[in-house]
Coordinates of C-alpha atoms in Angstrom, one line a residue:
M2 CA 1.9 -5.5 38.5
I3 CA -1.9 -6.6 39.3
A4 CA -2.9 -9.8 37.5
K5 CA -5.8 -9.3 35.1
N6 CA -8.2 -11.9 33.5
I7 CA -7.6 -10.9 29.8
G8 CA -10.5 -11.4 27.4
V9 CA -9.2 -12.3 23.9
L10 CA -11.6 -11.9 20.7
G11 CA -10.5 -15.2 18.7
A12 CA -9.0 -18.3 19.9
G13 CA -6.4 -19.2 17.3
Q14 CA -2.6 -19.6 17.3
L15 CA -1.9 -15.9 18.0
G16 CA -4.4 -16.0 21.1
R17 CA -2.5 -19.0 22.3
M18 CA 1.1 -17.2 22.0
L19 CA -0.6 -14.2 23.8
A20 CA -1.7 -16.3 26.6
L21 CA 1.7 -18.3 27.0
A22 CA 3.5 -14.9 27.2
G23 CA 0.9 -13.8 29.7
Y24 CA 0.5 -16.4 32.1
P25 CA 4.2 -16.1 33.7
L26 CA 3.0 -12.6 34.6
G27 CA 0.1 -14.0 36.5
N28 CA -2.6 -13.3 34.1
T29 CA -5.5 -15.4 32.9
F30 CA -7.3 -15.5 29.8
T31 CA -10.8 -16.1 28.3
F32 CA -11.1 -16.6 24.7
L33 CA -14.2 -15.8 22.9
D34 CA -14.3 -17.8 19.6
T35 CA -17.1 -17.0 17.0
T36 CA -15.8 -19.5 14.3
G37 CA -16.8 -22.6 16.4
N38 CA -13.5 -23.8 15.8
P39 CA -11.0 -22.7 18.5
S40 CA -7.6 -23.9 18.4
A41 CA -5.7 -22.1 21.1
G42 CA -6.3 -25.3 23.5
I43 CA -5.3 -23.0 26.4
G44 CA -7.4 -20.9 28.9
E45 CA -10.9 -20.5 29.3
M46 CA -13.0 -21.0 26.1
I47 CA -16.4 -19.5 25.1
V48 CA -17.5 -20.8 21.8
D49 CA -20.1 -18.6 20.3
P50 CA -20.6 -18.8 16.6
E51 CA -24.2 -17.2 16.9
S52 CA -23.0 -14.0 19.2
Q53 CA -25.2 -15.2 22.0
H54 CA -22.7 -15.1 24.9
L55 CA -20.9 -11.7 24.5
A56 CA -22.4 -10.7 28.1
A57 CA -21.0 -13.8 29.8
F58 CA -17.6 -13.1 28.3
L59 CA -17.6 -9.5 29.6
D60 CA -18.7 -10.4 33.1
K61 CA -15.5 -12.8 33.3
V62 CA -12.9 -10.3 31.9
D63 CA -11.1 -7.2 33.1
V64 CA -9.7 -6.0 29.7
V65 CA -10.1 -7.1 26.2
T66 CA -7.9 -7.5 23.2
Y67 CA -7.9 -9.4 19.8
E68 CA -5.7 -11.8 18.1
F69 CA -6.2 -10.5 14.7
E70 CA -7.6 -7.3 13.3
H71 CA -10.5 -9.0 11.1
L72 CA -13.2 -8.1 13.6
P73 CA -16.3 -6.1 13.0
V74 CA -15.5 -2.6 14.1
E75 CA -19.1 -2.2 15.6
L76 CA -18.4 -5.1 17.8
V77 CA -15.2 -3.7 19.5
K78 CA -17.1 -0.4 19.9
Q79 CA -19.9 -2.4 21.6
I80 CA -17.4 -4.0 24.1
E81 CA -15.7 -0.5 24.7
Q82 CA -19.0 0.5 26.3
H83 CA -18.5 -2.1 29.2
K84 CA -14.8 -3.0 29.3
P85 CA -11.3 -1.3 28.1
V86 CA -10.2 -2.7 24.9
Y87 CA -6.6 -2.5 23.5
P88 CA -6.1 -1.4 20.7
G89 CA -9.3 0.1 20.5
S90 CA -11.9 0.6 18.1
R91 CA -10.2 3.4 16.0
A92 CA -7.0 1.6 15.8
I93 CA -8.7 -1.6 14.5
A94 CA -10.7 0.4 12.0
V95 CA -7.3 2.2 10.6
C96 CA -5.6 -1.1 10.4
Q97 CA -8.3 -2.7 8.4
N98 CA -7.9 -0.1 5.5
R99 CA -4.4 0.0 3.8
V100 CA -5.3 3.6 2.6
E101 CA -6.0 4.8 5.9
E102 CA -2.9 3.0 7.5
K103 CA -0.8 4.9 4.8
T104 CA -2.6 8.0 5.2
L105 CA -1.7 7.7 9.0
F106 CA 1.8 6.9 8.5
D107 CA 2.3 9.9 6.3
R108 CA 0.7 12.3 8.5
L109 CA 2.9 11.0 11.4
G110 CA 6.0 11.1 9.4
I111 CA 6.5 7.2 9.3
P112 CA 8.5 6.3 6.2
T113 CA 6.7 3.9 3.9
P114 CA 7.7 2.6 0.4
A115 CA 6.3 4.6 -2.5
Y116 CA 2.7 3.8 -3.2
R117 CA -0.2 4.9 -5.3
V118 CA -4.0 4.4 -4.6
V119 CA -5.8 3.3 -7.6
E120 CA -9.4 2.2 -8.5
S121 CA -8.9 0.6 -12.0
A122 CA -6.7 -1.5 -13.9
E123 CA -5.6 1.4 -15.9
Q124 CA -4.7 3.5 -13.0
L125 CA -2.8 0.3 -11.7
A126 CA -0.9 0.1 -14.9
A127 CA 0.0 3.8 -14.8
A128 CA 1.2 3.6 -11.3
A129 CA 3.4 0.4 -12.0
A130 CA 4.9 2.4 -14.9
E131 CA 5.5 5.4 -12.8
L132 CA 6.8 3.6 -9.8
G133 CA 8.9 0.9 -11.9
C134 CA 8.2 -2.8 -11.8
P135 CA 8.1 -5.1 -10.0
V136 CA 5.3 -3.7 -7.8
V137 CA 3.0 -5.4 -5.3
A138 CA -0.6 -4.5 -5.8
K139 CA -2.5 -4.9 -2.6
S140 CA -6.3 -4.9 -2.0
V141 CA -7.6 -1.8 0.3
T142 CA -9.4 -4.3 2.7
E143 CA -9.2 -7.9 3.7
G144 CA -5.7 -8.6 3.0
Y145 CA -3.4 -10.3 5.4
D146 CA -0.6 -12.8 5.3
G147 CA 0.1 -12.3 1.6
K148 CA -3.7 -12.6 0.6
G149 CA -5.1 -9.8 -1.3
Q150 CA -1.8 -9.1 -3.1
A151 CA -0.4 -9.6 -6.5
V152 CA 3.2 -9.0 -7.8
L153 CA 3.2 -7.0 -11.1
K154 CA 6.6 -7.7 -13.3
A155 CA 5.3 -5.4 -15.9
P156 CA 2.6 -2.7 -16.0
E157 CA 0.9 -4.7 -18.8
Q158 CA 0.0 -7.4 -16.2
A159 CA -2.5 -5.0 -14.4

């Protein structure tokens, strides 16, 4: 295996765990933190809240990955013009949208719990009645780690 300098978009706890797993394999890590509050505390850190240092980051790395999916897809596409990114921009676009995820899973025959896509409280109440409560209502985008979710114990809670 050829050691690489892996660029990580994000510099939080998941990036830290990624680096800790990769160091024994001979890899090095450079983190691009856009929050101004990196917490990885490991590897080379480029703190760039104003998005001024992307070129410097790309000059240092062989490949790029990310520690979380809440990144601008356009940023990932821009990086793909210069370096390999794993997973790529199409993957991040799909995982940022629960409807696209479910559609992909359905197309690939990957089992999922029964679900309905709704656009109003009335549709949500009807879906809850059809599926049977309790149901978990989830936002289409921006949800993670339990955020953007609500448990309905009765259709009337829609």
